[in-house]
PDB file of C-alpha atoms in Angstrom:
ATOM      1  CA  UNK A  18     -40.506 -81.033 122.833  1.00  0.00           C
ATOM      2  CA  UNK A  19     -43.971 -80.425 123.001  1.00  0.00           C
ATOM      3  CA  UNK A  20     -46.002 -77.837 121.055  1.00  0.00           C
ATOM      4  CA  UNK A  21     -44.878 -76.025 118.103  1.00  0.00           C
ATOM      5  CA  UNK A  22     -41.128 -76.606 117.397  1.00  0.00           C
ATOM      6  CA  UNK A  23     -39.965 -73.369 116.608  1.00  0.00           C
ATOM      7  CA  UNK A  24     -36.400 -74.340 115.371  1.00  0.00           C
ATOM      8  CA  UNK A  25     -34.685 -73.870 111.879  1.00  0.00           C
ATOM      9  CA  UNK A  26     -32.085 -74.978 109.988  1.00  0.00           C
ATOM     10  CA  UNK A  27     -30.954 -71.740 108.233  1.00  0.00           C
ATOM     11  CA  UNK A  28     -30.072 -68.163 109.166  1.00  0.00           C
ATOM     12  CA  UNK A  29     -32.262 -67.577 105.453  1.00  0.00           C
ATOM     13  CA  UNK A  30     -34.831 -69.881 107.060  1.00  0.00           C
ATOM     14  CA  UNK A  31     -34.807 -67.945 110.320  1.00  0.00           C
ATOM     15  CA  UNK A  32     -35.635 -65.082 108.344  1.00  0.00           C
ATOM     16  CA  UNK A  33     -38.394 -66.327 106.100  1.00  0.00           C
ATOM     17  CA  UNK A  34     -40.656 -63.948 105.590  1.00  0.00           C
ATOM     18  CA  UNK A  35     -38.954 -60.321 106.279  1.00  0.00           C
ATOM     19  CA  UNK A  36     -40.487 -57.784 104.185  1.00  0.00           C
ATOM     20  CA  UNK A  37     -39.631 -53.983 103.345  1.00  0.00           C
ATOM     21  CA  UNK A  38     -40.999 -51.959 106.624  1.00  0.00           C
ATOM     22  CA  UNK A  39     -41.173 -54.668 108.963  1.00  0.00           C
ATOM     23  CA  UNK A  40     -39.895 -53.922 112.605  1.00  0.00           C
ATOM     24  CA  UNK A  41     -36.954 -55.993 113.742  1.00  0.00           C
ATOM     25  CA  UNK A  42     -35.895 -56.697 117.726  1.00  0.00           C
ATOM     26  CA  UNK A  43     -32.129 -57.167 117.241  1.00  0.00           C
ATOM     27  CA  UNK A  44     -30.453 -58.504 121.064  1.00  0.00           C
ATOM     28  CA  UNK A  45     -27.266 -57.368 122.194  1.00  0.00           C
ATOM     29  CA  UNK A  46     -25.596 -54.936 124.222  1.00  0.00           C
ATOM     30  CA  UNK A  47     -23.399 -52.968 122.569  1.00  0.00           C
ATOM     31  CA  UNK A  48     -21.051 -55.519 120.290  1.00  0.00           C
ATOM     32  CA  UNK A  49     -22.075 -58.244 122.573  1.00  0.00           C
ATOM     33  CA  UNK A  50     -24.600 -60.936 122.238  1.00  0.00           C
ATOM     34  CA  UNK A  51     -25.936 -59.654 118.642  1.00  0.00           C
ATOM     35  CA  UNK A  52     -26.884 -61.662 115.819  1.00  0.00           C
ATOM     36  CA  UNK A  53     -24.133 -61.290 113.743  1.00  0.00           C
ATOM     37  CA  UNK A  54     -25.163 -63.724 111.139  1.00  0.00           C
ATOM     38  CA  UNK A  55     -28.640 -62.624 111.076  1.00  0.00           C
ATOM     39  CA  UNK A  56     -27.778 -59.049 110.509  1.00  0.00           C
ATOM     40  CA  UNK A  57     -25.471 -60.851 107.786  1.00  0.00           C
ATOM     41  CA  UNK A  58     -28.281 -62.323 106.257  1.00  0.00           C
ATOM     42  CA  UNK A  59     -30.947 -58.967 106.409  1.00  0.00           C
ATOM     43  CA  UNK A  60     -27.966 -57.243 104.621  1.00  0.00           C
ATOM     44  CA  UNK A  61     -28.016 -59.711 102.185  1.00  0.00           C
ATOM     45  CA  UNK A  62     -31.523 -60.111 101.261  1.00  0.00           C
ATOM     46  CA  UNK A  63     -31.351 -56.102 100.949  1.00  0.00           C
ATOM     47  CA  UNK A  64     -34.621 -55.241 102.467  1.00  0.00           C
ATOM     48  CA  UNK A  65     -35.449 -51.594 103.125  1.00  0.00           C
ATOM     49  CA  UNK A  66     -36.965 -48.945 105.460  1.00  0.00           C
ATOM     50  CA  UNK A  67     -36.880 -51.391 108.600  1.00  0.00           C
ATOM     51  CA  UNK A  68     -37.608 -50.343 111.783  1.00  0.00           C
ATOM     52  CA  UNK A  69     -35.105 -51.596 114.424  1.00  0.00           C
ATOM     53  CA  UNK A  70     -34.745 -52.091 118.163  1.00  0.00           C
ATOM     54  CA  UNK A  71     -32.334 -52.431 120.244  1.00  0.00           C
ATOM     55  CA  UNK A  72     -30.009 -51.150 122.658  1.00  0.00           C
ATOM     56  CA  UNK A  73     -27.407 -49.064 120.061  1.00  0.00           C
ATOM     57  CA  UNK A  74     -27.123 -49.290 116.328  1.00  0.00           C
ATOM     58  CA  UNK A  75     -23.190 -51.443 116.604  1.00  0.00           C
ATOM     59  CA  UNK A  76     -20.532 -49.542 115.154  1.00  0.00           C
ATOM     60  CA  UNK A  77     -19.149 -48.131 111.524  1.00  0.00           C
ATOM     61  CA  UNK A  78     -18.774 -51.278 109.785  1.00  0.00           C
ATOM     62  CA  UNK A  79     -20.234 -54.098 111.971  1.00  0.00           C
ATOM     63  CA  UNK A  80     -23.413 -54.884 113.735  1.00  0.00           C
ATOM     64  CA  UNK A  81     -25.880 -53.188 112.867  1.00  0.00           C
ATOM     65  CA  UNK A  82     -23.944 -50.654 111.445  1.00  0.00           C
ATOM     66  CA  UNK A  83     -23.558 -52.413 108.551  1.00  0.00           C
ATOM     67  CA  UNK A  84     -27.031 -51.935 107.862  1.00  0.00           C
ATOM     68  CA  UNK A  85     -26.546 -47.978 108.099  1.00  0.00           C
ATOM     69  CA  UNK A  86     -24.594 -48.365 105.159  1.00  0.00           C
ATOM     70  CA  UNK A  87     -26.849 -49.876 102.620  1.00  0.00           C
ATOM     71  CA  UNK A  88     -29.888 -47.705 103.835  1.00  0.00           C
ATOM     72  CA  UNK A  89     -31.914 -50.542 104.679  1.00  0.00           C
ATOM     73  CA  UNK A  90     -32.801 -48.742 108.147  1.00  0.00           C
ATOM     74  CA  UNK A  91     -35.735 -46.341 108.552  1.00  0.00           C
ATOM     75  CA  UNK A  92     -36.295 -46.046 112.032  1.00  0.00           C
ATOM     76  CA  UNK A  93     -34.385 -46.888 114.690  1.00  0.00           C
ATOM     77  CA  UNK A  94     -35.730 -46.998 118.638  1.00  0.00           C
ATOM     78  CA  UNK A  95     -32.675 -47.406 120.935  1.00  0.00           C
ATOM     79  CA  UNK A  96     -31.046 -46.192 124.236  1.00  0.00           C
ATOM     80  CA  UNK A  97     -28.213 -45.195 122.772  1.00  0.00           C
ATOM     81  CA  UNK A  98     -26.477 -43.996 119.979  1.00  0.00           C
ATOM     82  CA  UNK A  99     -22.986 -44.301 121.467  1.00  0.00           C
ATOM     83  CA  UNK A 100     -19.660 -44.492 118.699  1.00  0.00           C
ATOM     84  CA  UNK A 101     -21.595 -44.597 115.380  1.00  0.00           C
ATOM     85  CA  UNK A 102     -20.518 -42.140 112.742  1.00  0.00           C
ATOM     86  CA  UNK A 103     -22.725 -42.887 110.418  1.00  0.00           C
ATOM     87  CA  UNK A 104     -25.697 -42.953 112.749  1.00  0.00           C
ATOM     88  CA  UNK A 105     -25.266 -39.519 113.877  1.00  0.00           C
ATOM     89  CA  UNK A 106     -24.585 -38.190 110.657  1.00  0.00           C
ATOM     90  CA  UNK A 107     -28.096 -40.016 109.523  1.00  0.00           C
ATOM     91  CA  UNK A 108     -29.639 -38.501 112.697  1.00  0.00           C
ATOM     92  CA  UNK A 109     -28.652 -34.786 112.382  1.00  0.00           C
ATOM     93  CA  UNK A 110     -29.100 -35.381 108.597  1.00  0.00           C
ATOM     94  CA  UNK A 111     -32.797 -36.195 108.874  1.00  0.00           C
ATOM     95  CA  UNK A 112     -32.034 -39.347 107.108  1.00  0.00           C
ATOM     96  CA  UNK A 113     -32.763 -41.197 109.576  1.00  0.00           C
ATOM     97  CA  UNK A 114     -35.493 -41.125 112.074  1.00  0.00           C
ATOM     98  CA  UNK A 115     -34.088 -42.130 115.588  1.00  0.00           C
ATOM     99  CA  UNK A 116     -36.540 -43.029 118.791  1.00  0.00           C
ATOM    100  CA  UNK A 117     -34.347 -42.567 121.663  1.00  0.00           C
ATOM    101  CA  UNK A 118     -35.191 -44.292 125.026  1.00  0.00           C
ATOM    102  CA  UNK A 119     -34.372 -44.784 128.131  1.00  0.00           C
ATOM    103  CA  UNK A 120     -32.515 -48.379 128.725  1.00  0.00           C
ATOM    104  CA  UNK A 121     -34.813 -49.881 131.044  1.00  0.00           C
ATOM    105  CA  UNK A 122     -37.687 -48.418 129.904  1.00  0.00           C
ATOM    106  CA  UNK A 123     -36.769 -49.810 126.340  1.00  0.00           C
ATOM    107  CA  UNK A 124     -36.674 -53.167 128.288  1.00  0.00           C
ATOM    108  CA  UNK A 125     -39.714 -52.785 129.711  1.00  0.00           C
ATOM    109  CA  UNK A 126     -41.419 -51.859 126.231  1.00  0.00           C
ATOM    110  CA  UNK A 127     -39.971 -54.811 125.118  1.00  0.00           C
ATOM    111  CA  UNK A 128     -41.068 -57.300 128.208  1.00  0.00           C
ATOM    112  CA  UNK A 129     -44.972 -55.931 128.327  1.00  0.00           C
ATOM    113  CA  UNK A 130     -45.469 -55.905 124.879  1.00  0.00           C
ATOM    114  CA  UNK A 131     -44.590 -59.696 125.066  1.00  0.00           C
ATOM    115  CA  UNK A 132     -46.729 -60.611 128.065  1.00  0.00           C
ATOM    116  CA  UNK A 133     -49.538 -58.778 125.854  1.00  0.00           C
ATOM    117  CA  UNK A 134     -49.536 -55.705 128.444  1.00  0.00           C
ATOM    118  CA  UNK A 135     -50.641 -52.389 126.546  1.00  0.00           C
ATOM    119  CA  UNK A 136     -49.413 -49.627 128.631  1.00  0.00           C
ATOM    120  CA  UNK A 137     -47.163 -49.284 131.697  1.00  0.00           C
ATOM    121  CA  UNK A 138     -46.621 -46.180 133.549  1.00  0.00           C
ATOM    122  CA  UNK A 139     -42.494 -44.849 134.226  1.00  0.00           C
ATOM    123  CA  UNK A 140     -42.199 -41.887 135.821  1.00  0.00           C
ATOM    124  CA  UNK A 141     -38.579 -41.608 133.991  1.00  0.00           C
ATOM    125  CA  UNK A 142     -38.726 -37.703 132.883  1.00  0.00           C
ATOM    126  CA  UNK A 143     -41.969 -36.765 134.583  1.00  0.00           C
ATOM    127  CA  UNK A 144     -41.945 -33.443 135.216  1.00  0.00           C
ATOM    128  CA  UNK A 145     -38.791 -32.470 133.114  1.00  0.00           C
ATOM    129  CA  UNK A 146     -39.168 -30.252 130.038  1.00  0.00           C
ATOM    130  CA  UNK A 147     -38.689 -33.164 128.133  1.00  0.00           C
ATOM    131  CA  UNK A 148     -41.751 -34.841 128.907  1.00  0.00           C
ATOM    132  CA  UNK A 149     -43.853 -31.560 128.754  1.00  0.00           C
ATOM    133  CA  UNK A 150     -42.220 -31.200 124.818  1.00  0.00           C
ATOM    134  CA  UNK A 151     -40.683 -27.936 125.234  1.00  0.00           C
TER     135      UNK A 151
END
């Protein structure tokens, strides 16, 4: 493997680092694909006021759900809230602060900000009342 070997031996190791307010990119769509035992191990080390993306927030009582439930989420920027309780409670509550966006233009946040692109123009709501803020 040549440059910098970017494995680790530990879900705590992984995780080495993660401070109160940090943003976290969490995979997954849905229940599928996310990092169960990293979630596990957030929850755990109890930080607070994260930002998180990804696609949904899970469900009550697993994913990233769980994380609802201690309070250790701030912000969170998804596509979706889809069958979370507790996030919708949070959301209408003004508990939590929710950045709702469109799937692929979530995924295309997500690419160009790791290629180092800035800005990218989507023409998903132009003209709508949504994008005009009314």
């Amino acid at each position: 493997m040549s440059g910098l070997d970017k494995r680790v031996a530990s879900y705590a190791e992984a995780l080495d680092g993660l401070q109160d307010g940090m943003t976290v990119l969490a995979g997954g769509f849905g229940l599928c694909g996310i990092p169960e035992n990293l979630i596990a191990e957030i929850r755990r080390r109890g930080v607070r006021d994260l930002t998180v993306v990804s696609n949904n927030c899970g469900v009550d009582g697993f994913g990233l759900g769980v994380l609802l439930e201690d309070r250790q989420i701030r912000k969170m920027i998804a596509s979706y809230v889809g069958e979370n309780a507790l996030f919708e409670q949070q959301l209408l509550s003004g508990e939590l602060e929710v950045e709702l966006t469109p799937q692929g233009t979530l995924a295309e946040k997500l690419r160009a900000g790791g290629a180092g692109i800035p800005a990218f123009f989507t023409a998903t709501g132009y003209g709508t009342p949504v994008a005009e803020g009314k």
